[in-house]
mmCIF file of C-alpha atoms in Angstrom:
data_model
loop_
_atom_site.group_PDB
_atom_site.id
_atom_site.type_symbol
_atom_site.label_atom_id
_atom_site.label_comp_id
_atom_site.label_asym_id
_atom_site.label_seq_id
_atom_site.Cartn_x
_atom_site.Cartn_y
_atom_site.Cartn_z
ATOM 1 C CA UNK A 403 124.530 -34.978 72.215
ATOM 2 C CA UNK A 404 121.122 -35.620 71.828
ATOM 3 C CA UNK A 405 119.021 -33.358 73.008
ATOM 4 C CA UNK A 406 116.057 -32.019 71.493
ATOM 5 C CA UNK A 407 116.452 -28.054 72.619
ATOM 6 C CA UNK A 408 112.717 -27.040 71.380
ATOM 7 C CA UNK A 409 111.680 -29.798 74.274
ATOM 8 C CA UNK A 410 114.001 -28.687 76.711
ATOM 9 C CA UNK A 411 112.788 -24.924 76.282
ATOM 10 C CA UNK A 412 109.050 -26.080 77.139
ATOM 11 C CA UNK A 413 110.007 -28.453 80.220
ATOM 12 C CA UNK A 414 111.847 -25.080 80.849
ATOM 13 C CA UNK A 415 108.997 -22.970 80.999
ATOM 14 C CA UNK A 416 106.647 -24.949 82.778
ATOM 15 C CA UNK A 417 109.457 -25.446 85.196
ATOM 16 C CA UNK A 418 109.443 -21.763 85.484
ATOM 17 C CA UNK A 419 105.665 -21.397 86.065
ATOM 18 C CA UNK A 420 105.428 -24.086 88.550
ATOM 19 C CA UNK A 421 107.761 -23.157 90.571
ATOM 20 C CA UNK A 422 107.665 -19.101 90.420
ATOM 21 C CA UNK A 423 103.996 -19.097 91.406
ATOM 22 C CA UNK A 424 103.122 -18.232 94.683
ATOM 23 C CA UNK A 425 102.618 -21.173 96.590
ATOM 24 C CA UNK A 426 103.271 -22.315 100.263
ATOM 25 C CA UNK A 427 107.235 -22.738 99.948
ATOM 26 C CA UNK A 428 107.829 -19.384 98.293
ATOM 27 C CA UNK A 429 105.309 -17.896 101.034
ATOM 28 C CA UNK A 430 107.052 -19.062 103.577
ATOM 29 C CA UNK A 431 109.956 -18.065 102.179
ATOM 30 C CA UNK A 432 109.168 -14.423 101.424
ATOM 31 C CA UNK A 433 108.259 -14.822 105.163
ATOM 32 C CA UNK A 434 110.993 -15.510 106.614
ATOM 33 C CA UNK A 435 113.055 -13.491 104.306
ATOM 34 C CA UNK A 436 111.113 -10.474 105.597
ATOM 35 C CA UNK A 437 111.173 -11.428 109.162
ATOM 36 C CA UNK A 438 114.425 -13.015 110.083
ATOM 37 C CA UNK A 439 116.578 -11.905 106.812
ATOM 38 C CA UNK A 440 118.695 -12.909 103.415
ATOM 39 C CA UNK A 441 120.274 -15.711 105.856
ATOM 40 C CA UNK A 442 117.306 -17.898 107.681
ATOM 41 C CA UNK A 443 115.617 -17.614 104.212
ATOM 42 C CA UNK A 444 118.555 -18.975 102.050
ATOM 43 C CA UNK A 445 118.754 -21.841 104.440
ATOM 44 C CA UNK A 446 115.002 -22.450 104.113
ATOM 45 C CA UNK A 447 115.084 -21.913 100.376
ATOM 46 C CA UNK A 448 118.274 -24.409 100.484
ATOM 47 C CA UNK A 449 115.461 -26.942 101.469
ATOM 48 C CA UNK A 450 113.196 -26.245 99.484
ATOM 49 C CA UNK A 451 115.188 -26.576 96.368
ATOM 50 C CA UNK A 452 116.424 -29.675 98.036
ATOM 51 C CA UNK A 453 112.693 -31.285 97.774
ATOM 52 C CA UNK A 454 112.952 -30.130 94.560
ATOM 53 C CA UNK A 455 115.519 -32.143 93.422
ATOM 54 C CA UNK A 456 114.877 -34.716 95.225
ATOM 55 C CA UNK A 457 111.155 -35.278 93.270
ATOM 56 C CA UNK A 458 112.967 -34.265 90.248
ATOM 57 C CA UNK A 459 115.499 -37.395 90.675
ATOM 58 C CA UNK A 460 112.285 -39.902 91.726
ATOM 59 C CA UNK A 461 110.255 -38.785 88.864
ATOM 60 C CA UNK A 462 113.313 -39.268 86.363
ATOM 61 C CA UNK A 463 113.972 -42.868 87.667
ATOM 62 C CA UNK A 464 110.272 -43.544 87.591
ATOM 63 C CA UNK A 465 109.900 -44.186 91.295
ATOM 64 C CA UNK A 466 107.610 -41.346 91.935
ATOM 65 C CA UNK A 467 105.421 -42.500 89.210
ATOM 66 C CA UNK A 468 105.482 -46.129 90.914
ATOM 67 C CA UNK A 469 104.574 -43.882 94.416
ATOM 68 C CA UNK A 470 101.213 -41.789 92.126
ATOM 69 C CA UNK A 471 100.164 -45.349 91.460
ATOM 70 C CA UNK A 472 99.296 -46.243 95.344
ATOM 71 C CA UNK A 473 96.309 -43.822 96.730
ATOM 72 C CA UNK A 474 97.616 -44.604 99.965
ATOM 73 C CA UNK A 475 100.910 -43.359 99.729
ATOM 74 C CA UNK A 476 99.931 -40.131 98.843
ATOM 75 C CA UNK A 477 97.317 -40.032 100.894
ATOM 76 C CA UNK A 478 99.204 -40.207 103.894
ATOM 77 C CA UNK A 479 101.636 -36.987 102.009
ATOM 78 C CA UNK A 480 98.252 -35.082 101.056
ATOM 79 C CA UNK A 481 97.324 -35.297 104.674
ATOM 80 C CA UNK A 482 100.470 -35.132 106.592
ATOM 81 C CA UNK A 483 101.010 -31.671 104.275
ATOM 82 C CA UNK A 484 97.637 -30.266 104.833
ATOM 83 C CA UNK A 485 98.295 -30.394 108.658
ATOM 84 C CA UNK A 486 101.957 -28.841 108.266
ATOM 85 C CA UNK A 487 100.022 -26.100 106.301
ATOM 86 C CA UNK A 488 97.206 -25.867 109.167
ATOM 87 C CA UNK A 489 100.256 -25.558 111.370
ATOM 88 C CA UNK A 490 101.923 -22.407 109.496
ATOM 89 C CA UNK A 491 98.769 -21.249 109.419
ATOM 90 C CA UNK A 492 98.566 -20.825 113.418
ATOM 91 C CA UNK A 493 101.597 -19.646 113.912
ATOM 92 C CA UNK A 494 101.412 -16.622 111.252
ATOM 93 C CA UNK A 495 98.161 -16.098 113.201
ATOM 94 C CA UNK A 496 99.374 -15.888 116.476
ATOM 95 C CA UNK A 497 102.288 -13.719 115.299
ATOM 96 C CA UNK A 498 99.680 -11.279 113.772
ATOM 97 C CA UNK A 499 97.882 -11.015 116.849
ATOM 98 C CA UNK A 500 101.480 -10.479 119.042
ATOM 99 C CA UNK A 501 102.048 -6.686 119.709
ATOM 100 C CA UNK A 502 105.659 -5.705 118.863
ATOM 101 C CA UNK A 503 107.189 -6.047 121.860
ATOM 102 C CA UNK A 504 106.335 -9.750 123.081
ATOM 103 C CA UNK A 505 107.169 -10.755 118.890
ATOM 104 C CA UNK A 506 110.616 -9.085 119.543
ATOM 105 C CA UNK A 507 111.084 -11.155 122.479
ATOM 106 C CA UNK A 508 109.651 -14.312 121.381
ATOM 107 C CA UNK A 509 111.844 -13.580 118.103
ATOM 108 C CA UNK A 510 115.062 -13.194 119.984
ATOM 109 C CA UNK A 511 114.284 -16.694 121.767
ATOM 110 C CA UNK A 512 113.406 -18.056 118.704
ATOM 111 C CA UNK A 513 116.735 -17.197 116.746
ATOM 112 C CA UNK A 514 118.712 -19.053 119.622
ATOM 113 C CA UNK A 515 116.998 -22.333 119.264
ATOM 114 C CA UNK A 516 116.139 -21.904 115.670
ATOM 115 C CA UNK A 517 119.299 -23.454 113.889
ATOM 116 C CA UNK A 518 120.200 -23.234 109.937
ATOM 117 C CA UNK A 519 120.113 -26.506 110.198
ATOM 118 C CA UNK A 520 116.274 -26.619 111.553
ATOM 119 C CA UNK A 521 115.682 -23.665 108.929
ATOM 120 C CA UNK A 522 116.686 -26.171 106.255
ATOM 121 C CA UNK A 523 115.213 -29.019 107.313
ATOM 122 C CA UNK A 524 111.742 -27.239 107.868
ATOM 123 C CA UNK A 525 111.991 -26.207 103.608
ATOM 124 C CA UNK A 526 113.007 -29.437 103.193
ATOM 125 C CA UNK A 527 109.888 -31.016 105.322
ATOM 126 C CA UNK A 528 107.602 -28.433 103.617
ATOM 127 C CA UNK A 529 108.354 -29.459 100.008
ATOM 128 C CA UNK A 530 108.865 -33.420 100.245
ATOM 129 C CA UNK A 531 105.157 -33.550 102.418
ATOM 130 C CA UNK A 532 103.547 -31.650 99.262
ATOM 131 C CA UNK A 533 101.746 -34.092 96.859
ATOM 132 C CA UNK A 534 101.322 -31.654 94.357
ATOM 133 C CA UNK A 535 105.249 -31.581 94.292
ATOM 134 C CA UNK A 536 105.146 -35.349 92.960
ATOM 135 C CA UNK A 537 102.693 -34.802 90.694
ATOM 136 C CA UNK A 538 104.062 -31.870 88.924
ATOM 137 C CA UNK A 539 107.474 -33.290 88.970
ATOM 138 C CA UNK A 540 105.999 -36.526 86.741
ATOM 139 C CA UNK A 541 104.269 -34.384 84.775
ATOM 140 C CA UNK A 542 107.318 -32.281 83.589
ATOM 141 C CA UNK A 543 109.279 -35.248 82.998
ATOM 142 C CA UNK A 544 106.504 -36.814 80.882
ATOM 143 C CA UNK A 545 106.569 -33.705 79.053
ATOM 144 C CA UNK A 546 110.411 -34.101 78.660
ATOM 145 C CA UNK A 547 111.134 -37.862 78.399
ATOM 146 C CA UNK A 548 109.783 -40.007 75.781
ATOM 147 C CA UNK A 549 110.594 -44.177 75.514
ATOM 148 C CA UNK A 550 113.190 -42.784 73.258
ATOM 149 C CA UNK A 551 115.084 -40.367 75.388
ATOM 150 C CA UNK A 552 118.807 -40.526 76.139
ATOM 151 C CA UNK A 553 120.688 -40.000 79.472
ATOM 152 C CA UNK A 554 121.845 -37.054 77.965
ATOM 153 C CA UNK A 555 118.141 -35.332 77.840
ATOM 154 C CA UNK A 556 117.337 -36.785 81.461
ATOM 155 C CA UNK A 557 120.729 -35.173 82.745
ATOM 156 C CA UNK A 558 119.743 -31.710 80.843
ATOM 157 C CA UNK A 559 115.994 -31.779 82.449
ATOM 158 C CA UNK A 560 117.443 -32.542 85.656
ATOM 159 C CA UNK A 561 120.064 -29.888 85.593
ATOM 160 C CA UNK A 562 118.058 -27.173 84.048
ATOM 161 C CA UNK A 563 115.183 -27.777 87.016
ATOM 162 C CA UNK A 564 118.085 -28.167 89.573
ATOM 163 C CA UNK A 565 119.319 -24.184 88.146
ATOM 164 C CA UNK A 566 116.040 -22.967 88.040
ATOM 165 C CA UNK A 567 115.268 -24.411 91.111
ATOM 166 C CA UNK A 568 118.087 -22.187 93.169
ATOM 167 C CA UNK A 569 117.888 -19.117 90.920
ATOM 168 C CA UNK A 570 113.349 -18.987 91.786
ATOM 169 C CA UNK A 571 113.682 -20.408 95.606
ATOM 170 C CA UNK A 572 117.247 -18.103 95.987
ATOM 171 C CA UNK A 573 115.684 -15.922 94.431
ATOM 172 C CA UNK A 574 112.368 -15.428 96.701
ATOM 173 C CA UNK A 575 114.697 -15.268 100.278
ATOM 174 C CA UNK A 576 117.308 -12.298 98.281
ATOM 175 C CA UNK A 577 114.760 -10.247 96.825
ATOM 176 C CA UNK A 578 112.198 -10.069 100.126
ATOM 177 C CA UNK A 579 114.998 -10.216 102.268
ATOM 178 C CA UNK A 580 115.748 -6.373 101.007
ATOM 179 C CA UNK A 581 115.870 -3.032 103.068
ATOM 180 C CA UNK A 582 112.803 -1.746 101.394
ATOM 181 C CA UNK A 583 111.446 -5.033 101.967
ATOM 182 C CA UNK A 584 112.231 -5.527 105.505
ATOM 183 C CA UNK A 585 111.109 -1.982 106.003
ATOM 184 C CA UNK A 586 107.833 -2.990 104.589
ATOM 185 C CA UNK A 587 107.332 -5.727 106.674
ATOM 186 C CA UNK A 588 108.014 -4.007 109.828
ATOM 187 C CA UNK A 589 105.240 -1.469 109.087
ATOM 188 C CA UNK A 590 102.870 -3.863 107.971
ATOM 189 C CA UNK A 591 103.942 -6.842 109.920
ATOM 190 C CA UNK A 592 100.354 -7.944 111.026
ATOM 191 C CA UNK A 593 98.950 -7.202 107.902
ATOM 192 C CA UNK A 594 101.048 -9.799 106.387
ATOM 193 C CA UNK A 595 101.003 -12.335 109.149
ATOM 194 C CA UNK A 596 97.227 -11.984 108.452
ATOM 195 C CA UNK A 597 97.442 -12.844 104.882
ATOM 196 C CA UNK A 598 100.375 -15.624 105.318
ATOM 197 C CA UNK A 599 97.790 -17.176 107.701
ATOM 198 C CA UNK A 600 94.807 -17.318 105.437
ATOM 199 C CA UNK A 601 96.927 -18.379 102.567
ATOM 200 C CA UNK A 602 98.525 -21.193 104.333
ATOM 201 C CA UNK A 603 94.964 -22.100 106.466
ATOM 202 C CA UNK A 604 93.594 -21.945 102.827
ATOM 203 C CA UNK A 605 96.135 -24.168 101.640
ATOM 204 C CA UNK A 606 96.236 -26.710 103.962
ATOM 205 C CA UNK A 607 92.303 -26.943 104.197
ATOM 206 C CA UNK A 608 92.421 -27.554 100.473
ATOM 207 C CA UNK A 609 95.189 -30.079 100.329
ATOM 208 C CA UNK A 610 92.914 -31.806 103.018
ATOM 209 C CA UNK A 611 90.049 -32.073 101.827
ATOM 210 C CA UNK A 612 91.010 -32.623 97.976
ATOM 211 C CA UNK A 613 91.181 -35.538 96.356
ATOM 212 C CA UNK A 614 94.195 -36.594 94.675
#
């Protein structure tokens, strides 16, 4: 097969970076893990590895390169992302400024209506409405692929990512999704809702008013 494993390793690794940063998916993830437990985040991590893979398969086939090419279309992502941002934003606000009792309410309410199937779609929304997402994705694969590539290297790339994807994103909704975690969170809920809202408000103000 042939695959050039020295390549693969750096695609790899920048994979690793990309993802495994802090950014607004594995925010909200950590979020929710911490809030609503392992469950509600594994279905919004689900997703946002979905998203993933879903750039991953557009930027192999070269349509997401074809999308980078057209201001417009991204545009409209770069904006309709900022305001999904703005929109996390004001509700980590308003939970930080809930008192306990009206948040455990409002939570129970929310876990009726709030299906895994809504939890999925929202990591899902989150990570296809990203620009930065597209971008990143063609940049790994025109680390990876050359004019000379096989099917074999694409399919190795892709995999890799898809693995990486689940074990980071996974990952995220396990690890925060902990006792210690949980007990954290519960202690210094508003603290966190605080800092989930100016990282998301930050986020979505920059996506806004950045230009691609």
């Amino acid at each position: 097969m042939n695959v050039d494993l020295h390549q693969l390793l750096i695609v790899f690794a920048a994979y690793v970076i990309a993802a495994g940063s802090p950014g607004p998916s594995n925010m909200r993830i950590m979020g929710v893990a911490m809030a609503r437990g392992r469950g509600a985040a594994l279905m919004l991590a689900s997703g946002v590895v979905s998203g993933s893979i879903f750039w991953g398969l557009m930027a192999s086939t070269g349509i997401s390169a074809l999308l980078a090419r057209y201001a417009q279309a991204l545009l409209v992502l770069q904006i309709f992302g900022g305001l999904y941002l703005l929109f996390l934003a004001f509700r980590a606000g308003r939970s930080a400024l809930t008192s306990n009792e009206k948040l455990a309410a409002r939570a129970s309410a929310d876990e009726v209506a709030l299906s895994r199937g809504e939890l999925y779609r929202r990591g899902l929304l989150m990570h296809l409405a990203n620009p930065k997402s597209v971008l990143a994705w063609i940049a790994l694969v025109t680390l990876g692929i050359g004019p000379n590539s096989s099917w074999q290297s694409i399919a190795a790339i892709l995999g890799g990512c898809a693995v990486l994807s689940v074990t980071i994103f996974c990952g995220y909704a396990i690890v925060f999704s902990t006792p210690p975690m949980v007990a954290l969170y519960r202690r210094c809920r508003r603290w966190i809702e605080s800092l989930l809202a100016i990282f998301f408000a930050f986020a979505g103000l920059r996506m806004l008013l950045s230009r691609m």
